[in-house]
mmCIF file with all atom_site columns, C-alpha atoms in Angstrom:
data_model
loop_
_atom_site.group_PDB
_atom_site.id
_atom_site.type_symbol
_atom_site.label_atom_id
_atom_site.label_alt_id
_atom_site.label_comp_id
_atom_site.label_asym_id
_atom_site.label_entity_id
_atom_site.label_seq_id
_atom_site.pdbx_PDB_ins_code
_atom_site.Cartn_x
_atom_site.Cartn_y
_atom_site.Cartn_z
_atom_site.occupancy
_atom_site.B_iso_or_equiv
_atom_site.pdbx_formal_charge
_atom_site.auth_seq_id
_atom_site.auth_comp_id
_atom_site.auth_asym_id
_atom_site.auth_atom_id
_atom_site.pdbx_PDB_model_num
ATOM 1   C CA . UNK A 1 1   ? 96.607  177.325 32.074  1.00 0.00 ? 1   UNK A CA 1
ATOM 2   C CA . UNK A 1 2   ? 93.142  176.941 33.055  1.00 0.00 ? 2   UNK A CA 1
ATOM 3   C CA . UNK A 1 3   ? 91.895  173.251 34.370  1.00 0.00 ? 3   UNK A CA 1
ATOM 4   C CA . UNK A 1 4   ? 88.112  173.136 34.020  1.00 0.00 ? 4   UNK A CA 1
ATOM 5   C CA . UNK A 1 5   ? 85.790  172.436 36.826  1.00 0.00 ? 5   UNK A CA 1
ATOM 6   C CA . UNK A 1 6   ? 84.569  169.000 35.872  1.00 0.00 ? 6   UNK A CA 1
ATOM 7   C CA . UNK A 1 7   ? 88.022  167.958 36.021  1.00 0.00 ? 7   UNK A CA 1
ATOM 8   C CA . UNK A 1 8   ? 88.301  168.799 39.642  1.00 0.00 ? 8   UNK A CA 1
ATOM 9   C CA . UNK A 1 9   ? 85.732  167.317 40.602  1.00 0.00 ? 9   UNK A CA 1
ATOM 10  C CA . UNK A 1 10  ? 86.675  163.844 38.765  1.00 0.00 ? 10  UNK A CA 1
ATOM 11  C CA . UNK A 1 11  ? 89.779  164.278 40.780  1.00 0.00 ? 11  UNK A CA 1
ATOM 12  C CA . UNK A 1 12  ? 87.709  164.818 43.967  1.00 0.00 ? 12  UNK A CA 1
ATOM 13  C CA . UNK A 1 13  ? 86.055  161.885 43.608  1.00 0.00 ? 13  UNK A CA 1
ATOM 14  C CA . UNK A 1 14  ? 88.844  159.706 42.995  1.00 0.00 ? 14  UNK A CA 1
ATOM 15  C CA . UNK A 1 15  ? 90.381  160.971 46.086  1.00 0.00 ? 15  UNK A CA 1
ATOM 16  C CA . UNK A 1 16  ? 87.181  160.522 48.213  1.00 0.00 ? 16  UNK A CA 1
ATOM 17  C CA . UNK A 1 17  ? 86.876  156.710 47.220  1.00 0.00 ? 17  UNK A CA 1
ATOM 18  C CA . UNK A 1 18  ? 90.653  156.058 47.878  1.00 0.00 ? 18  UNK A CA 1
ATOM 19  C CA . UNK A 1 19  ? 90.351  157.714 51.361  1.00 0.00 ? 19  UNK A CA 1
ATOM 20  C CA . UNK A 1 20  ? 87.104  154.995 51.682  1.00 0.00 ? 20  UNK A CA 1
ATOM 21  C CA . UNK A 1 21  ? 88.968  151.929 50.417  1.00 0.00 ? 21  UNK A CA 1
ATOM 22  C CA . UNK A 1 22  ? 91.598  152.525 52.454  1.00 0.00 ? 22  UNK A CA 1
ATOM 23  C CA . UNK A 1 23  ? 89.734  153.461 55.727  1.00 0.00 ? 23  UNK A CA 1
ATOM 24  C CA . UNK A 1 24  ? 87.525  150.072 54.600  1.00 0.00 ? 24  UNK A CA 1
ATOM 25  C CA . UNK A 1 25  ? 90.363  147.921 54.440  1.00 0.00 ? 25  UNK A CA 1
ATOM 26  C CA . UNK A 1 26  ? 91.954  148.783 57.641  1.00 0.00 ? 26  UNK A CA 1
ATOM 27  C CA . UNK A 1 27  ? 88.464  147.893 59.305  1.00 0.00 ? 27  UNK A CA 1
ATOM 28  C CA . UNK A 1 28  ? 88.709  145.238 57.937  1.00 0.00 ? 28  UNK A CA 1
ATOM 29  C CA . UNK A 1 29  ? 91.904  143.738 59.223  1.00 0.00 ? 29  UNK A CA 1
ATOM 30  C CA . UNK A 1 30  ? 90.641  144.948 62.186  1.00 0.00 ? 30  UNK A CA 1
ATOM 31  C CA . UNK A 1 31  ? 88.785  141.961 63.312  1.00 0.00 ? 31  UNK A CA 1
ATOM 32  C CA . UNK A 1 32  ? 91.898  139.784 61.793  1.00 0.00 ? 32  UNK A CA 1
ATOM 33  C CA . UNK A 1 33  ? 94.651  141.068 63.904  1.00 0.00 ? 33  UNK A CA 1
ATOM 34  C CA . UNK A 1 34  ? 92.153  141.349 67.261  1.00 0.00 ? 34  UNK A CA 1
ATOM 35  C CA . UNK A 1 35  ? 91.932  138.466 69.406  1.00 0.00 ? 35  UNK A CA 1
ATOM 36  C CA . UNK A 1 36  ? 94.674  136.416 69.688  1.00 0.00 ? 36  UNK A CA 1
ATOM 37  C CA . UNK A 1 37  ? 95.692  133.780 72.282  1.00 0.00 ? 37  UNK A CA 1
ATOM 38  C CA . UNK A 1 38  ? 98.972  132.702 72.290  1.00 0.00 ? 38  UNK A CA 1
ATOM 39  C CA . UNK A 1 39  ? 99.793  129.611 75.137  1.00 0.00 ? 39  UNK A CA 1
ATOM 40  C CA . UNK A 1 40  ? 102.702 127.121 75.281  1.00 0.00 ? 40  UNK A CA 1
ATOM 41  C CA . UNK A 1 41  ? 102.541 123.778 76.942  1.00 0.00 ? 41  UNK A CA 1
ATOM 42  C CA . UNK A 1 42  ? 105.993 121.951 77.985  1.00 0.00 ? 42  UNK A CA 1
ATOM 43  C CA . UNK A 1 43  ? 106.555 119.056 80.602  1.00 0.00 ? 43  UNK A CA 1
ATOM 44  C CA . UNK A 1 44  ? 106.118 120.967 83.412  1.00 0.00 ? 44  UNK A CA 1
ATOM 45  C CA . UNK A 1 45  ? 104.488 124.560 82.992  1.00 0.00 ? 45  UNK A CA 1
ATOM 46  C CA . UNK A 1 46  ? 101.997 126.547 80.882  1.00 0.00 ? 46  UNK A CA 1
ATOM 47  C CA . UNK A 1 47  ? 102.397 130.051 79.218  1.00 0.00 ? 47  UNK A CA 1
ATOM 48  C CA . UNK A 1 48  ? 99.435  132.271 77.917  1.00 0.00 ? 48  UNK A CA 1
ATOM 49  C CA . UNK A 1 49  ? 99.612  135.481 76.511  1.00 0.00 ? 49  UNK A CA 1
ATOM 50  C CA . UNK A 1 50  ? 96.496  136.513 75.343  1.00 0.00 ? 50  UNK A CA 1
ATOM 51  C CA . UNK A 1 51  ? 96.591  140.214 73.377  1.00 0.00 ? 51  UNK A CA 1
ATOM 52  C CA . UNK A 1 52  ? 94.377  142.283 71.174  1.00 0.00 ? 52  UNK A CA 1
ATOM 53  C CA . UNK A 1 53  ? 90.873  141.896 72.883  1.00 0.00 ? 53  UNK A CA 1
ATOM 54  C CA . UNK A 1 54  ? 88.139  144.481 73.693  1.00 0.00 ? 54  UNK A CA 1
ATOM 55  C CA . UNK A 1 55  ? 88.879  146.816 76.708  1.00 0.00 ? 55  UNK A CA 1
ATOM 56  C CA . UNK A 1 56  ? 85.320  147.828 76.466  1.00 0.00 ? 56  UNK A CA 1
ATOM 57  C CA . UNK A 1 57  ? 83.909  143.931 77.499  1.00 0.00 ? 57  UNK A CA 1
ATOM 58  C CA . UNK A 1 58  ? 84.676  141.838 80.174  1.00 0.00 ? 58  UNK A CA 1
ATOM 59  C CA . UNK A 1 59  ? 86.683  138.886 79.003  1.00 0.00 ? 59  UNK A CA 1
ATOM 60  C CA . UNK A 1 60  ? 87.341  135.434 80.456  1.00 0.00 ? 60  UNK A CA 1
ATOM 61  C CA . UNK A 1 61  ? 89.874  132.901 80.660  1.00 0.00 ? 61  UNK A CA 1
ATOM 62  C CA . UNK A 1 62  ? 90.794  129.145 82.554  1.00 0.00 ? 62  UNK A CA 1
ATOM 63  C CA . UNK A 1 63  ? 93.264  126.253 82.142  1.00 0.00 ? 63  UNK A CA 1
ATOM 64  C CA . UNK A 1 64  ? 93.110  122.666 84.152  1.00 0.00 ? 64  UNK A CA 1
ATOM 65  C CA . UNK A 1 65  ? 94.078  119.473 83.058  1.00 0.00 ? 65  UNK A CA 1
ATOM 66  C CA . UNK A 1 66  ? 91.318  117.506 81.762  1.00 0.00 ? 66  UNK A CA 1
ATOM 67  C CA . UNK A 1 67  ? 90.247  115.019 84.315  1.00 0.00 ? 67  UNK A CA 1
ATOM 68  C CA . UNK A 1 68  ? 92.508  116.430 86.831  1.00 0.00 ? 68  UNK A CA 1
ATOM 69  C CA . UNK A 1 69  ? 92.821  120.131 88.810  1.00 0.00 ? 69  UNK A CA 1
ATOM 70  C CA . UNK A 1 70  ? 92.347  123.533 87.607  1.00 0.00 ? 70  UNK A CA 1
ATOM 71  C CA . UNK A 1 71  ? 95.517  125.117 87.382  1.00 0.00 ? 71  UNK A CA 1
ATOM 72  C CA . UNK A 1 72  ? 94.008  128.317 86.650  1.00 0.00 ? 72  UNK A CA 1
ATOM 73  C CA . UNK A 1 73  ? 90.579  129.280 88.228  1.00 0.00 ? 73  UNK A CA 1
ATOM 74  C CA . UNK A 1 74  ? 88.171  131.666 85.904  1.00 0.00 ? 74  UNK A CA 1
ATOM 75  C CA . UNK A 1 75  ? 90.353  135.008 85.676  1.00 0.00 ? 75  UNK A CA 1
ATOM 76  C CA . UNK A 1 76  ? 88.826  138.070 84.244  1.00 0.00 ? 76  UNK A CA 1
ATOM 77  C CA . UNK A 1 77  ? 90.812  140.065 81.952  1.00 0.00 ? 77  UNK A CA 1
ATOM 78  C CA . UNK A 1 78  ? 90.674  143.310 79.461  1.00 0.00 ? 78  UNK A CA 1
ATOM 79  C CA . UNK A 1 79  ? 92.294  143.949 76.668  1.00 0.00 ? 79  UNK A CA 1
ATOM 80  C CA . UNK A 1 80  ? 95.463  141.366 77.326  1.00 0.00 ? 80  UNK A CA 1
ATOM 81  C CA . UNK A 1 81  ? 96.312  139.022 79.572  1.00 0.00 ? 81  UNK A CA 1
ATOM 82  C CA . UNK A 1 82  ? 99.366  137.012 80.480  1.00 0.00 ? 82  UNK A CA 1
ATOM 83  C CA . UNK A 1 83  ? 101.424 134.639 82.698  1.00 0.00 ? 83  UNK A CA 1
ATOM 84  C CA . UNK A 1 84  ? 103.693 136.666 84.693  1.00 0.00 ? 84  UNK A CA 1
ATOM 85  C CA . UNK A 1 85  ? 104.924 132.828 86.376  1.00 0.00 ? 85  UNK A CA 1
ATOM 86  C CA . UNK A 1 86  ? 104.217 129.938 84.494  1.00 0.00 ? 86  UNK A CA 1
ATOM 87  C CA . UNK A 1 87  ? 101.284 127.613 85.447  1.00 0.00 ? 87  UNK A CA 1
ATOM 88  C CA . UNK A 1 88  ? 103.109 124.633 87.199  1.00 0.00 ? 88  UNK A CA 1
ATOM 89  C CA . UNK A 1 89  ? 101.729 121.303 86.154  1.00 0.00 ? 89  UNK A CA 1
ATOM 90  C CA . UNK A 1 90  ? 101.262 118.754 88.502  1.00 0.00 ? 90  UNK A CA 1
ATOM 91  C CA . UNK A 1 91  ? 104.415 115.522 88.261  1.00 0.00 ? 91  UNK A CA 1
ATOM 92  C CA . UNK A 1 92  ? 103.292 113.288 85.629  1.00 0.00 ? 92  UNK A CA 1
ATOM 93  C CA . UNK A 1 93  ? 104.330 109.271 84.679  1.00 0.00 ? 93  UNK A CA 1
ATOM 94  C CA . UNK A 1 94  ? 102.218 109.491 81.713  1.00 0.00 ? 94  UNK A CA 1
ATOM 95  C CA . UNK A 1 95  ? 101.246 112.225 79.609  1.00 0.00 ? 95  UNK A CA 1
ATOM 96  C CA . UNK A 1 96  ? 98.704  114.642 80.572  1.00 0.00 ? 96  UNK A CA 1
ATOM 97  C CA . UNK A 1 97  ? 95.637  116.868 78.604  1.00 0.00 ? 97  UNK A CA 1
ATOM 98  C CA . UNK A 1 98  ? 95.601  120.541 79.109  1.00 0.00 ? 98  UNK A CA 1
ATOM 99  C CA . UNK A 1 99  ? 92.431  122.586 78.113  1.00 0.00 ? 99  UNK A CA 1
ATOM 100 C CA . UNK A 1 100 ? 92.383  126.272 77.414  1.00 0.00 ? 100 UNK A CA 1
ATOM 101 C CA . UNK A 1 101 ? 89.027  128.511 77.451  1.00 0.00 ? 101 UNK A CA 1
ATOM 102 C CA . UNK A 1 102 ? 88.597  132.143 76.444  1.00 0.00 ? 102 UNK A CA 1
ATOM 103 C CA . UNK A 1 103 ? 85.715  133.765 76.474  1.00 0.00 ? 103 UNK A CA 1
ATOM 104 C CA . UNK A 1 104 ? 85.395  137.379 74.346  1.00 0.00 ? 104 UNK A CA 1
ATOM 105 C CA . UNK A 1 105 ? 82.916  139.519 76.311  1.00 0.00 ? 105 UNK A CA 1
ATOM 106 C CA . UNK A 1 106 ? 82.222  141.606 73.231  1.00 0.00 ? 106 UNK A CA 1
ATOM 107 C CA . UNK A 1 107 ? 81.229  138.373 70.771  1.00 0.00 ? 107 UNK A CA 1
ATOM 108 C CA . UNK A 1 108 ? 81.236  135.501 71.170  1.00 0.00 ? 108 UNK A CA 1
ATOM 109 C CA . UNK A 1 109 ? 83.113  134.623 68.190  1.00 0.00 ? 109 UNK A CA 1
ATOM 110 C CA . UNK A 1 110 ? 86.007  135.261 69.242  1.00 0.00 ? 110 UNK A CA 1
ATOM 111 C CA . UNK A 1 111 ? 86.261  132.722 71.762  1.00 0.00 ? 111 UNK A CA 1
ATOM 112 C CA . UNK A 1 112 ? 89.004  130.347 71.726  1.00 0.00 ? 112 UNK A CA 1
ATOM 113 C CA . UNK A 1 113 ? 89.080  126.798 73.154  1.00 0.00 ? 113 UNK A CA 1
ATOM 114 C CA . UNK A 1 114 ? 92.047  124.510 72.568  1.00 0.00 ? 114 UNK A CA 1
ATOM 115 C CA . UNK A 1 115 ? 94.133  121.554 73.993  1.00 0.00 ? 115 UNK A CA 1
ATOM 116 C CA . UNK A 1 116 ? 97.541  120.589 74.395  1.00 0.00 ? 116 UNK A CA 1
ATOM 117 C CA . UNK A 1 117 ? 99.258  117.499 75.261  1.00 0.00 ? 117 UNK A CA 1
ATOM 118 C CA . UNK A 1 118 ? 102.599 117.690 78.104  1.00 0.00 ? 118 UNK A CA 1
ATOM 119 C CA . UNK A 1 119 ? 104.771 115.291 77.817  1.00 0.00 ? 119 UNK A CA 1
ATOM 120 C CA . UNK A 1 120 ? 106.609 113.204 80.860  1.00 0.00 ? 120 UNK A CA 1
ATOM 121 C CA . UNK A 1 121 ? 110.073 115.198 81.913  1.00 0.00 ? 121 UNK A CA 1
ATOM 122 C CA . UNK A 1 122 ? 113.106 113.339 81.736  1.00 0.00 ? 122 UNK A CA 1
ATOM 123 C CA . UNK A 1 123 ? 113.918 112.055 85.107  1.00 0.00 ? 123 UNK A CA 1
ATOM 124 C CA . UNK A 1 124 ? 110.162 111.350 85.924  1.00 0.00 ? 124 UNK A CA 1
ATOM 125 C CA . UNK A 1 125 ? 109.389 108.453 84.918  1.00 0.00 ? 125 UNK A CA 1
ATOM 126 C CA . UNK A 1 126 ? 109.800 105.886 87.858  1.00 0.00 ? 126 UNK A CA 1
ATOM 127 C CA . UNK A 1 127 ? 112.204 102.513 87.565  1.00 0.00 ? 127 UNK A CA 1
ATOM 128 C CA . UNK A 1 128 ? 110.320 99.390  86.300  1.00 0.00 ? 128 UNK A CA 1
ATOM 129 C CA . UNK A 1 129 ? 108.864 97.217  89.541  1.00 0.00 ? 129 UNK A CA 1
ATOM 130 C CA . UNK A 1 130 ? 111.945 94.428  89.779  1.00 0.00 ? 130 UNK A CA 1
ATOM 131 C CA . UNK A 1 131 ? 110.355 91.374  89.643  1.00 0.00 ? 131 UNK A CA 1
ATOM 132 C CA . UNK A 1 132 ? 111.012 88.431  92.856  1.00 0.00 ? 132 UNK A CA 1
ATOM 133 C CA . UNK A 1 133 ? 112.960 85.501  91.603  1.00 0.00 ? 133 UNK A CA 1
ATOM 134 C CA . UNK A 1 134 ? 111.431 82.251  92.893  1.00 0.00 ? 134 UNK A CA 1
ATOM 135 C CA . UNK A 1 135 ? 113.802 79.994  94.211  1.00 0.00 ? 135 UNK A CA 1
ATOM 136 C CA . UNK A 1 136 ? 114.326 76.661  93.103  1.00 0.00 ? 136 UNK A CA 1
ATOM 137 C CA . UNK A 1 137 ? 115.154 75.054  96.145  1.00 0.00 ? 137 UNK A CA 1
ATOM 138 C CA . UNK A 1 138 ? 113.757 75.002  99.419  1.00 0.00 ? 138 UNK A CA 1
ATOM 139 C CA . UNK A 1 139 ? 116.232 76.659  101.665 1.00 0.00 ? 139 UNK A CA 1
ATOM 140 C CA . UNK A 1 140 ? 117.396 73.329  104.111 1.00 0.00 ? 140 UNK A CA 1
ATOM 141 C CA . UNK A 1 141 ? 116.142 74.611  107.715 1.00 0.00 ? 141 UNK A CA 1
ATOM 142 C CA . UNK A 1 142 ? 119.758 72.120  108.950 1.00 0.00 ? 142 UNK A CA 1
ATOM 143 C CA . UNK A 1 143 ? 122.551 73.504  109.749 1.00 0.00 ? 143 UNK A CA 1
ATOM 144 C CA . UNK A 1 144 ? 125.850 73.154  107.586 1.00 0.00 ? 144 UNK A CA 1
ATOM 145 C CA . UNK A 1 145 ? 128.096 70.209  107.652 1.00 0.00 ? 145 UNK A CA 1
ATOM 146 C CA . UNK A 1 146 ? 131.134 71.989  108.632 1.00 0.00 ? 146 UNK A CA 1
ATOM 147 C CA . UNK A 1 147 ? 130.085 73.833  111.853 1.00 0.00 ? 147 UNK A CA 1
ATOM 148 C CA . UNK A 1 148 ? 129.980 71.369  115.215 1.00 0.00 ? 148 UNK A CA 1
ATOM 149 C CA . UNK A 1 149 ? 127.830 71.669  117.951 1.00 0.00 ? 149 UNK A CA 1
ATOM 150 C CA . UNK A 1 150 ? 130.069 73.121  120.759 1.00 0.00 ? 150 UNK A CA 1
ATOM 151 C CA . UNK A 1 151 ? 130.415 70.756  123.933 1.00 0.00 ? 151 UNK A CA 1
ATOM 152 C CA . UNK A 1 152 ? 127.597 71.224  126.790 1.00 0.00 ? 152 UNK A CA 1
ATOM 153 C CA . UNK A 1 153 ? 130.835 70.479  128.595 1.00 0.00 ? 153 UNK A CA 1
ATOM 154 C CA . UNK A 1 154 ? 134.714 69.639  128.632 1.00 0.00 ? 154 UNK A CA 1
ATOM 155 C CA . UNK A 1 155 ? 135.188 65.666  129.512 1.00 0.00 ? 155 UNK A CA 1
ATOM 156 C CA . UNK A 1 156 ? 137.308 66.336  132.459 1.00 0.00 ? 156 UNK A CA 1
ATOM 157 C CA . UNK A 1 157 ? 134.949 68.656  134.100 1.00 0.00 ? 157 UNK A CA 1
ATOM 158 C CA . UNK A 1 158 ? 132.233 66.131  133.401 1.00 0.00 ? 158 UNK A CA 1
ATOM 159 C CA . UNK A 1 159 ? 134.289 62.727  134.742 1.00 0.00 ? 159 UNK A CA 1
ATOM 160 C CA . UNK A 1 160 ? 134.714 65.230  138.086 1.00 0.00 ? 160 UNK A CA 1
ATOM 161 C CA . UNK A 1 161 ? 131.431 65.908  138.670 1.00 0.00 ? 161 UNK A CA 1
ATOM 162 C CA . UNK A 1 162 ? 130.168 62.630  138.299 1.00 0.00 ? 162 UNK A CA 1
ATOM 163 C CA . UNK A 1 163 ? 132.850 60.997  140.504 1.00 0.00 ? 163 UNK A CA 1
ATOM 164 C CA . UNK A 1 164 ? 131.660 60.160  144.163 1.00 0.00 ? 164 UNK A CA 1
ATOM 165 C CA . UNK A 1 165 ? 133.108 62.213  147.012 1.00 0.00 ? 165 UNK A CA 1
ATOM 166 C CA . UNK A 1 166 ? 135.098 59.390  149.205 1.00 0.00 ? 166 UNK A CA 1
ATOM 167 C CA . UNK A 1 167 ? 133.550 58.807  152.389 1.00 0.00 ? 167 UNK A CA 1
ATOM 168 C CA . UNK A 1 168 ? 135.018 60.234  155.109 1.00 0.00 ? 168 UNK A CA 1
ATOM 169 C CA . UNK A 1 169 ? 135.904 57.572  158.268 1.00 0.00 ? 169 UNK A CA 1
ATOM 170 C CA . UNK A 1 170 ? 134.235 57.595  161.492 1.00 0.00 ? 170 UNK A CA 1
ATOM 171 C CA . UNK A 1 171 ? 135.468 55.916  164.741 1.00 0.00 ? 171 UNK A CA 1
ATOM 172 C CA . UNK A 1 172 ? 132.901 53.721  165.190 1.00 0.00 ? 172 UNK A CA 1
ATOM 173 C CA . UNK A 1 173 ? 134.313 51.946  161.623 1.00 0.00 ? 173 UNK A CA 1
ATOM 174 C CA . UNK A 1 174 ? 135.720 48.445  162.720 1.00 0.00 ? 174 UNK A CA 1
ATOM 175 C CA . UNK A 1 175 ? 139.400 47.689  163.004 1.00 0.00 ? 175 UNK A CA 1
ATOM 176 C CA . UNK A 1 176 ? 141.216 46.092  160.007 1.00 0.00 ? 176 UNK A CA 1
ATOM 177 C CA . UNK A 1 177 ? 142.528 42.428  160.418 1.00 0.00 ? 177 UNK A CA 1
ATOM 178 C CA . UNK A 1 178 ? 145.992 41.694  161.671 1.00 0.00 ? 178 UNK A CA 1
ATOM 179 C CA . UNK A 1 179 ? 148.588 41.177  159.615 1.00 0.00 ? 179 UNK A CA 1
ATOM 180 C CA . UNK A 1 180 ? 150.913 39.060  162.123 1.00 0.00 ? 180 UNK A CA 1
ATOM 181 C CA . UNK A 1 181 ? 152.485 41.593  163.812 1.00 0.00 ? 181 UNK A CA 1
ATOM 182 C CA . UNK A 1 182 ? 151.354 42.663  166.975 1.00 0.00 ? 182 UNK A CA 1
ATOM 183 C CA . UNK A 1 183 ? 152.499 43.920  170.746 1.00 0.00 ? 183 UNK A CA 1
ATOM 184 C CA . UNK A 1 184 ? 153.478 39.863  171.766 1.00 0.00 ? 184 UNK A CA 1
ATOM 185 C CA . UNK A 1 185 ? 156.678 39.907  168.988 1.00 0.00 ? 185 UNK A CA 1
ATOM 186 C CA . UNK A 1 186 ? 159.400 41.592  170.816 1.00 0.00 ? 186 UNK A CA 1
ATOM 187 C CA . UNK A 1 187 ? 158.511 39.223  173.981 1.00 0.00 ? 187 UNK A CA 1
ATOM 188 C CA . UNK A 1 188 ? 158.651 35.954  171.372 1.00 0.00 ? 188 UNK A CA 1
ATOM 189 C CA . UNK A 1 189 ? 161.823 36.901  169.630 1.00 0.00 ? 189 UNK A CA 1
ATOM 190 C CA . UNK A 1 190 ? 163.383 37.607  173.481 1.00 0.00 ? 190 UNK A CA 1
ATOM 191 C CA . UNK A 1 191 ? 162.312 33.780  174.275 1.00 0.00 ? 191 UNK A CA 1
ATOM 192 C CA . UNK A 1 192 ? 163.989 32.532  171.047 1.00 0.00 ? 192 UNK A CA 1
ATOM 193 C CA . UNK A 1 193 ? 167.413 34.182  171.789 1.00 0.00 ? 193 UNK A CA 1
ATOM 194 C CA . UNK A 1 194 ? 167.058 33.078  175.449 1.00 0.00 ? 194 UNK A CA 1
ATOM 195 C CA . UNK A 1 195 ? 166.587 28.771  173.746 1.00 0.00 ? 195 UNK A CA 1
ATOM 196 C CA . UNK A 1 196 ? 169.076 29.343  171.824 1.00 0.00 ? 196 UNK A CA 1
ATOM 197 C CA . UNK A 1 197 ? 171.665 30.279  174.065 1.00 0.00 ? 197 UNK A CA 1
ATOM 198 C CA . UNK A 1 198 ? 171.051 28.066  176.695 1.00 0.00 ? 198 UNK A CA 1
ATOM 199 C CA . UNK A 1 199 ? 171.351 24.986  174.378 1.00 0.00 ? 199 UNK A CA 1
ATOM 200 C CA . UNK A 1 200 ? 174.727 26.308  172.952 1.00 0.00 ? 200 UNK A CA 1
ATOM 201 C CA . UNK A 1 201 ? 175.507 26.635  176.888 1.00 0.00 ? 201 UNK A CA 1
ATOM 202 C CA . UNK A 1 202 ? 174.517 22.783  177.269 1.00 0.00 ? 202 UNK A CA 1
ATOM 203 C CA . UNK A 1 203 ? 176.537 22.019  173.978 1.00 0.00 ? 203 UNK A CA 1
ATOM 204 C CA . UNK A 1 204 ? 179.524 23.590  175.183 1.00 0.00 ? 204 UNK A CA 1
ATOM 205 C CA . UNK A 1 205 ? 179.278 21.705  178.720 1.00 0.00 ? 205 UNK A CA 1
ATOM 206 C CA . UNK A 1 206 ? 179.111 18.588  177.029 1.00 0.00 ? 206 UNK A CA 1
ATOM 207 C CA . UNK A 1 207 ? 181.867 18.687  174.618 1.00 0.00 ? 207 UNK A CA 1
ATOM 208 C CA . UNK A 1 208 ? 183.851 19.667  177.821 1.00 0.00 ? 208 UNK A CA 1
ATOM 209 C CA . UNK A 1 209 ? 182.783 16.772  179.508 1.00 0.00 ? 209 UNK A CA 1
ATOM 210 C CA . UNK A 1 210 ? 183.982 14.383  176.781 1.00 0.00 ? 210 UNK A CA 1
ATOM 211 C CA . UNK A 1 211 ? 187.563 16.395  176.358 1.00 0.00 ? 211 UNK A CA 1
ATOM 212 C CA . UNK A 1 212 ? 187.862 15.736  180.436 1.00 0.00 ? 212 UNK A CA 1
ATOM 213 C CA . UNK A 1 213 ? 187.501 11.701  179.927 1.00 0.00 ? 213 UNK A CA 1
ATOM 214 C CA . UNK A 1 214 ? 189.569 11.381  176.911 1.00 0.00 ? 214 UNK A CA 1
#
């Protein structure tokens, strides 16, 4: 069987346009699939992975918090880039901004600029300020009831200290008064005995006397 010549070439052409539309189409999803930036933000740490740009151009790409540091300075890059060790993010009691910026060196469509919000880790946040309770009474600057001031001194010590020392005699003091007794008794009672036995002598003479004349 014979197939003519036009019929070749219809198929020819047929084949040619497919080969086109396909080679069209995958240019064209090209673009779709190339540059793409991938970052995570969490409490603590950022991630990038930024894959599918231009080897050929000289891309660009920086993180910081907005209004605080730059946690990553401007970093040149190639075809991909990513976070071997996640950006650290500075501790936080409130929530903080993060800004990313890419910058395609081969168009400048296909930079990327984006922010994220990271939240406060659990365990961050600081304990509420306790607040001073006034008192509602002035503290009494007197001492309590129950304690007693203890005694500058004991009584006993204090009456012996304050007694006079007794004064000590001297031989010039004068002599005390006599009491009726002196050095003349023995000689007065000797004078006594002597009266009284010479009138008991004259007693008994005379009572002799009388006896005799009877």
């Amino acid at each position: 069987m014979t197939i003519p010549r036009r019929s070749w070439r219809g198929a020819g052409a047929f084949a040619a346009a497919a080969v086109v539309g396909l080679a069209g189409g995958v240019i064209s999803a090209g673009p779709a699939a190339a540059h793409t930036p991938t970052w995570a933000v969490t409490c603590s740490d950022v991630t990038l992975n930024l894959t599918a740009y231009s080897g050929n151009a000289t891309n660009e790409v920086t993180v910081s918090v907005v209004g605080g540091e730059e946690l990553l300075a401007k970093t040149q890059f190639g075809r991909e880039y990513s976070t071997k060790t996640p950006l650290q993010l500075p501790k936080h009691d409130k929530e903080l901004t993060v800004k990313l910026v890419v910058k395609a060196g081969d168009d400048d469509k296909y930079s990327f600029e984006d922010t994220k919000t990271a939240p406060v880790c659990e365990g961050d946040t600081p304990p509420p300020t306790p607040t001073e309770a006034t008192p509602s009474e002035t503290p009494s600057t007197e001492p309590p009831a129950s304690e007693t001031p203890e005694p500058s001194a004991t009584p006993s010590e204090t009456a012996t200290e304050a007694a006079p020392a007794p004064a000590e005699s001297t031989g010039s003091a004068p002599d005390l008064a006599e009491t009726g007794s002196s050095s003349a008794t023995p000689v007065i009672g000797g004078a006594a005995l002597a009266v009284l036995l010479a009138g008991g002598g004259i007693l008994w003479s005379v009572r002799k006397r009388r006896s005799a004349q009877h």
